PDB file of C-alpha atoms in Angstrom:
ATOM      1  CA  UNK P   5     -90.635-166.122  49.042  1.00  0.00           C
ATOM      2  CA  UNK P   6     -87.523-164.343  50.225  1.00  0.00           C
ATOM      3  CA  UNK P   7     -85.510-161.412  48.833  1.00  0.00           C
ATOM      4  CA  UNK P   8     -82.914-163.138  46.614  1.00  0.00           C
ATOM      5  CA  UNK P   9     -80.361-160.516  45.953  1.00  0.00           C
ATOM      6  CA  UNK P  10     -79.292-156.885  45.473  1.00  0.00           C
ATOM      7  CA  UNK P  11     -77.929-155.770  42.149  1.00  0.00           C
ATOM      8  CA  UNK P  12     -75.260-153.092  42.246  1.00  0.00           C
ATOM      9  CA  UNK P  13     -73.887-150.775  39.624  1.00  0.00           C
ATOM     10  CA  UNK P  14     -70.293-151.054  38.285  1.00  0.00           C
ATOM     11  CA  UNK P  15     -67.975-148.709  39.930  1.00  0.00           C
ATOM     12  CA  UNK P  16     -64.493-148.113  41.310  1.00  0.00           C
ATOM     13  CA  UNK P  17     -62.011-150.359  43.232  1.00  0.00           C
ATOM     14  CA  UNK P  18     -58.620-149.156  44.606  1.00  0.00           C
ATOM     15  CA  UNK P  19     -56.104-151.632  46.117  1.00  0.00           C
ATOM     16  CA  UNK P  20     -52.662-151.413  47.630  1.00  0.00           C
ATOM     17  CA  UNK P  21     -50.788-154.738  48.104  1.00  0.00           C
ATOM     18  CA  UNK P  22     -47.160-154.793  49.407  1.00  0.00           C
ATOM     19  CA  UNK P  23     -45.602-158.134  49.353  1.00  0.00           C
ATOM     20  CA  UNK P  24     -42.425-160.245  49.252  1.00  0.00           C
ATOM     21  CA  UNK P  25     -41.301-162.775  46.609  1.00  0.00           C
ATOM     22  CA  UNK P  26     -39.730-165.867  48.147  1.00  0.00           C
ATOM     23  CA  UNK P  27     -38.572-166.969  44.779  1.00  0.00           C
ATOM     24  CA  UNK P  28     -39.476-166.761  41.030  1.00  0.00           C
ATOM     25  CA  UNK P  29     -42.720-168.682  41.482  1.00  0.00           C
ATOM     26  CA  UNK P  30     -43.993-167.914  44.986  1.00  0.00           C
ATOM     27  CA  UNK P  31     -44.921-164.684  46.905  1.00  0.00           C
ATOM     28  CA  UNK P  32     -47.025-163.325  49.662  1.00  0.00           C
ATOM     29  CA  UNK P  33     -48.773-160.066  49.832  1.00  0.00           C
ATOM     30  CA  UNK P  34     -51.027-158.113  52.257  1.00  0.00           C
ATOM     31  CA  UNK P  35     -53.775-156.256  50.269  1.00  0.00           C
ATOM     32  CA  UNK P  36     -56.106-153.623  51.503  1.00  0.00           C
ATOM     33  CA  UNK P  37     -58.503-151.756  49.463  1.00  0.00           C
ATOM     34  CA  UNK P  38     -61.897-150.023  48.984  1.00  0.00           C
ATOM     35  CA  UNK P  39     -64.825-150.835  46.727  1.00  0.00           C
ATOM     36  CA  UNK P  40     -67.647-148.415  46.162  1.00  0.00           C
ATOM     37  CA  UNK P  41     -70.809-149.254  44.273  1.00  0.00           C
ATOM     38  CA  UNK P  42     -74.276-147.583  43.920  1.00  0.00           C
ATOM     39  CA  UNK P  43     -77.331-149.749  44.450  1.00  0.00           C
ATOM     40  CA  UNK P  44     -79.505-150.566  41.445  1.00  0.00           C
ATOM     41  CA  UNK P  45     -82.169-153.232  42.205  1.00  0.00           C
ATOM     42  CA  UNK P  46     -83.735-155.379  44.878  1.00  0.00           C
ATOM     43  CA  UNK P  47     -84.490-158.735  43.231  1.00  0.00           C
ATOM     44  CA  UNK P  48     -86.918-161.450  44.322  1.00  0.00           C
ATOM     45  CA  UNK P  49     -90.250-161.134  46.221  1.00  0.00           C
ATOM     46  CA  UNK P  50     -91.104-160.868  49.897  1.00  0.00           C
ATOM     47  CA  UNK P  51     -91.084-158.012  52.423  1.00  0.00           C
ATOM     48  CA  UNK P  52     -88.392-155.815  53.949  1.00  0.00           C
ATOM     49  CA  UNK P  53     -88.653-153.724  57.176  1.00  0.00           C
ATOM     50  CA  UNK P  54     -86.183-151.000  57.337  1.00  0.00           C
ATOM     51  CA  UNK P  55     -84.757-149.619  60.649  1.00  0.00           C
ATOM     52  CA  UNK P  56     -87.077-147.122  62.239  1.00  0.00           C
ATOM     53  CA  UNK P  57     -90.198-148.445  60.514  1.00  0.00           C
ATOM     54  CA  UNK P  58     -92.819-150.900  61.826  1.00  0.00           C
ATOM     55  CA  UNK P  59     -94.562-151.350  58.313  1.00  0.00           C
ATOM     56  CA  UNK P  60     -92.914-153.892  56.106  1.00  0.00           C
ATOM     57  CA  UNK P  61     -92.387-152.966  52.378  1.00  0.00           C
ATOM     58  CA  UNK P  62     -93.716-155.694  50.092  1.00  0.00           C
ATOM     59  CA  UNK P  63     -91.533-156.528  47.088  1.00  0.00           C
ATOM     60  CA  UNK P  64     -93.302-157.992  44.060  1.00  0.00           C
ATOM     61  CA  UNK P  65     -92.099-160.931  41.961  1.00  0.00           C
ATOM     62  CA  UNK P  66     -89.967-158.675  39.585  1.00  0.00           C
ATOM     63  CA  UNK P  67     -88.094-156.804  42.415  1.00  0.00           C
ATOM     64  CA  UNK P  68     -87.959-153.043  42.783  1.00  0.00           C
ATOM     65  CA  UNK P  69     -85.448-150.253  42.093  1.00  0.00           C
ATOM     66  CA  UNK P  70     -83.132-149.387  44.915  1.00  0.00           C
ATOM     67  CA  UNK P  71     -81.177-146.276  45.589  1.00  0.00           C
ATOM     68  CA  UNK P  72     -78.164-146.025  48.018  1.00  0.00           C
ATOM     69  CA  UNK P  73     -74.476-147.348  48.119  1.00  0.00           C
ATOM     70  CA  UNK P  74     -72.488-150.350  49.114  1.00  0.00           C
ATOM     71  CA  UNK P  75     -68.987-149.966  50.460  1.00  0.00           C
ATOM     72  CA  UNK P  76     -66.449-152.741  51.006  1.00  0.00           C
ATOM     73  CA  UNK P  77     -63.014-152.348  52.659  1.00  0.00           C
ATOM     74  CA  UNK P  78     -61.125-155.737  52.546  1.00  0.00           C
ATOM     75  CA  UNK P  79     -57.762-156.490  54.285  1.00  0.00           C
ATOM     76  CA  UNK P  80     -56.392-159.890  53.209  1.00  0.00           C
ATOM     77  CA  UNK P  81     -53.193-161.966  53.366  1.00  0.00           C
ATOM     78  CA  UNK P  82     -52.613-163.759  50.015  1.00  0.00           C
ATOM     79  CA  UNK P  83     -50.340-166.239  48.434  1.00  0.00           C
ATOM     80  CA  UNK P  84     -49.321-165.525  44.751  1.00  0.00           C
ATOM     81  CA  UNK P  85     -48.151-168.275  42.467  1.00  0.00           C
ATOM     82  CA  UNK P  86     -46.372-167.256  39.348  1.00  0.00           C
ATOM     83  CA  UNK P  87     -45.084-169.121  36.210  1.00  0.00           C
ATOM     84  CA  UNK P  88     -41.326-168.835  36.476  1.00  0.00           C
ATOM     85  CA  UNK P  89     -40.440-168.592  32.849  1.00  0.00           C
ATOM     86  CA  UNK P  90     -37.764-166.339  31.445  1.00  0.00           C
ATOM     87  CA  UNK P  91     -40.195-164.349  29.140  1.00  0.00           C
ATOM     88  CA  UNK P  92     -41.655-160.898  29.828  1.00  0.00           C
ATOM     89  CA  UNK P  93     -45.208-162.323  30.145  1.00  0.00           C
ATOM     90  CA  UNK P  94     -45.895-164.271  33.318  1.00  0.00           C
ATOM     91  CA  UNK P  95     -49.277-165.693  34.246  1.00  0.00           C
ATOM     92  CA  UNK P  96     -50.210-165.916  38.029  1.00  0.00           C
ATOM     93  CA  UNK P  97     -52.904-167.094  40.409  1.00  0.00           C
ATOM     94  CA  UNK P  98     -53.550-165.757  43.903  1.00  0.00           C
ATOM     95  CA  UNK P  99     -55.608-166.775  46.935  1.00  0.00           C
ATOM     96  CA  UNK P 100     -56.269-164.897  50.094  1.00  0.00           C
ATOM     97  CA  UNK P 101     -58.191-164.745  53.380  1.00  0.00           C
ATOM     98  CA  UNK P 102     -58.750-162.004  55.917  1.00  0.00           C
ATOM     99  CA  UNK P 103     -61.681-159.714  56.855  1.00  0.00           C
ATOM    100  CA  UNK P 104     -63.771-156.988  55.321  1.00  0.00           C
ATOM    101  CA  UNK P 105     -65.685-153.975  56.712  1.00  0.00           C
ATOM    102  CA  UNK P 106     -68.761-153.456  54.678  1.00  0.00           C
ATOM    103  CA  UNK P 107     -71.488-150.829  54.723  1.00  0.00           C
ATOM    104  CA  UNK P 108     -74.878-150.914  53.149  1.00  0.00           C
ATOM    105  CA  UNK P 109     -76.673-147.594  52.967  1.00  0.00           C
ATOM    106  CA  UNK P 110     -80.252-147.635  51.546  1.00  0.00           C
ATOM    107  CA  UNK P 111     -81.883-144.249  50.751  1.00  0.00           C
ATOM    108  CA  UNK P 112     -84.838-145.351  48.628  1.00  0.00           C
ATOM    109  CA  UNK P 113     -86.701-148.608  47.773  1.00  0.00           C
ATOM    110  CA  UNK P 114     -88.921-148.249  44.743  1.00  0.00           C
ATOM    111  CA  UNK P 115     -90.707-144.951  45.389  1.00  0.00           C
ATOM    112  CA  UNK P 116     -90.394-145.117  49.221  1.00  0.00           C
ATOM    113  CA  UNK P 117     -87.663-143.067  50.880  1.00  0.00           C
ATOM    114  CA  UNK P 118     -86.320-144.906  53.767  1.00  0.00           C
ATOM    115  CA  UNK P 119     -84.919-143.121  56.892  1.00  0.00           C
ATOM    116  CA  UNK P 120     -81.453-143.297  55.332  1.00  0.00           C
ATOM    117  CA  UNK P 121     -80.949-146.807  56.751  1.00  0.00           C
ATOM    118  CA  UNK P 122     -77.245-147.698  57.047  1.00  0.00           C
ATOM    119  CA  UNK P 123     -75.915-150.895  58.374  1.00  0.00           C
ATOM    120  CA  UNK P 124     -72.195-151.888  58.783  1.00  0.00           C
ATOM    121  CA  UNK P 125     -70.538-155.125  59.493  1.00  0.00           C
ATOM    122  CA  UNK P 126     -67.020-156.761  59.962  1.00  0.00           C
ATOM    123  CA  UNK P 127     -67.003-160.256  58.284  1.00  0.00           C
ATOM    124  CA  UNK P 128     -64.461-162.845  57.166  1.00  0.00           C
ATOM    125  CA  UNK P 129     -63.492-162.448  53.540  1.00  0.00           C
ATOM    126  CA  UNK P 130     -61.718-164.310  50.832  1.00  0.00           C
ATOM    127  CA  UNK P 131     -60.291-163.570  47.359  1.00  0.00           C
ATOM    128  CA  UNK P 132     -59.135-165.512  44.349  1.00  0.00           C
ATOM    129  CA  UNK P 133     -57.497-163.935  41.298  1.00  0.00           C
ATOM    130  CA  UNK P 134     -55.773-164.704  38.136  1.00  0.00           C
ATOM    131  CA  UNK P 135     -53.970-162.548  35.546  1.00  0.00           C
ATOM    132  CA  UNK P 136     -50.703-161.745  33.680  1.00  0.00           C
ATOM    133  CA  UNK P 137     -47.627-159.769  34.568  1.00  0.00           C
ATOM    134  CA  UNK P 138     -45.872-157.992  31.807  1.00  0.00           C
ATOM    135  CA  UNK P 139     -42.225-156.967  32.806  1.00  0.00           C
ATOM    136  CA  UNK P 140     -41.423-153.613  31.336  1.00  0.00           C
ATOM    137  CA  UNK P 141     -38.080-153.038  33.120  1.00  0.00           C
ATOM    138  CA  UNK P 142     -35.990-154.905  35.564  1.00  0.00           C
ATOM    139  CA  UNK P 143     -37.884-153.620  38.568  1.00  0.00           C
ATOM    140  CA  UNK P 144     -41.284-152.676  37.038  1.00  0.00           C
ATOM    141  CA  UNK P 145     -44.156-154.886  35.896  1.00  0.00           C
ATOM    142  CA  UNK P 146     -47.652-154.138  34.691  1.00  0.00           C
ATOM    143  CA  UNK P 147     -50.384-156.433  35.450  1.00  0.00           C
ATOM    144  CA  UNK P 148     -53.865-157.237  34.262  1.00  0.00           C
ATOM    145  CA  UNK P 149     -55.963-159.157  36.708  1.00  0.00           C
ATOM    146  CA  UNK P 150     -59.475-160.688  37.467  1.00  0.00           C
ATOM    147  CA  UNK P 151     -60.256-160.667  41.169  1.00  0.00           C
ATOM    148  CA  UNK P 152     -63.200-162.371  43.050  1.00  0.00           C
ATOM    149  CA  UNK P 153     -63.782-160.956  46.547  1.00  0.00           C
ATOM    150  CA  UNK P 154     -66.203-162.833  48.811  1.00  0.00           C
ATOM    151  CA  UNK P 155     -67.494-161.412  52.017  1.00  0.00           C
ATOM    152  CA  UNK P 156     -68.904-164.190  54.125  1.00  0.00           C
ATOM    153  CA  UNK P 157     -72.404-163.763  55.755  1.00  0.00           C
ATOM    154  CA  UNK P 158     -72.622-160.157  56.618  1.00  0.00           C
ATOM    155  CA  UNK P 159     -75.847-159.380  58.498  1.00  0.00           C
ATOM    156  CA  UNK P 160     -77.308-155.899  57.672  1.00  0.00           C
ATOM    157  CA  UNK P 161     -80.413-154.725  59.408  1.00  0.00           C
ATOM    158  CA  UNK P 162     -82.869-155.622  56.711  1.00  0.00           C
ATOM    159  CA  UNK P 163     -80.834-158.101  54.570  1.00  0.00           C
ATOM    160  CA  UNK P 164     -78.810-161.244  55.199  1.00  0.00           C
ATOM    161  CA  UNK P 165     -77.409-161.829  51.839  1.00  0.00           C
ATOM    162  CA  UNK P 166     -75.160-164.869  52.485  1.00  0.00           C
ATOM    163  CA  UNK P 167     -71.850-164.704  50.751  1.00  0.00           C
ATOM    164  CA  UNK P 168     -71.467-161.334  48.891  1.00  0.00           C
ATOM    165  CA  UNK P 169     -69.465-161.731  45.800  1.00  0.00           C
ATOM    166  CA  UNK P 170     -67.810-158.754  43.992  1.00  0.00           C
ATOM    167  CA  UNK P 171     -66.004-159.329  40.600  1.00  0.00           C
ATOM    168  CA  UNK P 172     -63.212-156.872  39.601  1.00  0.00           C
ATOM    169  CA  UNK P 173     -60.964-156.352  36.545  1.00  0.00           C
ATOM    170  CA  UNK P 174     -57.905-154.540  37.549  1.00  0.00           C
ATOM    171  CA  UNK P 175     -54.828-152.930  36.080  1.00  0.00           C
ATOM    172  CA  UNK P 176     -51.835-152.560  38.319  1.00  0.00           C
ATOM    173  CA  UNK P 177     -48.194-151.410  38.537  1.00  0.00           C
ATOM    174  CA  UNK P 178     -45.645-153.600  40.321  1.00  0.00           C
ATOM    175  CA  UNK P 179     -42.446-152.023  41.579  1.00  0.00           C
ATOM    176  CA  UNK P 180     -39.637-154.371  43.043  1.00  0.00           C
ATOM    177  CA  UNK P 181     -37.002-153.061  45.464  1.00  0.00           C
TER     178      UNK P 181
END
């Protein structure tokens, strides 16, 4: 049976997204950011051979604890669709596509310290999001947003996780010029 997934701890995400509004209901933006998470658990069963080792580590049916970090740096072009009403609250949807640099650093699997195995990858990425804008002034909005980031098929030295999904709840400030 294969290793099924890696669980990560909740952590921090920072994004910057300059954009242009074509009209009240359609805009485009370029977003870049950084997501940093600590590793928590290797789920599933099977064996893993880390870089620099010839002996595979066997993972039992319940999985094992995992220590390290997971870093993602996405750069995406997105379309943003807003409800064009006259009120101060405006719902929106966004969808984007681009690329992401990701880095998986594994320091310890269960009680076995690795040789600080680090793998990095550039991969295609996508995002979808939804939320609400709250207009607080003529040129300033606050927003509350849910964003899903997908990094497609990165290949790290010991893991091929398929599509890596990261969920974020974000708070933002929008300034219009």
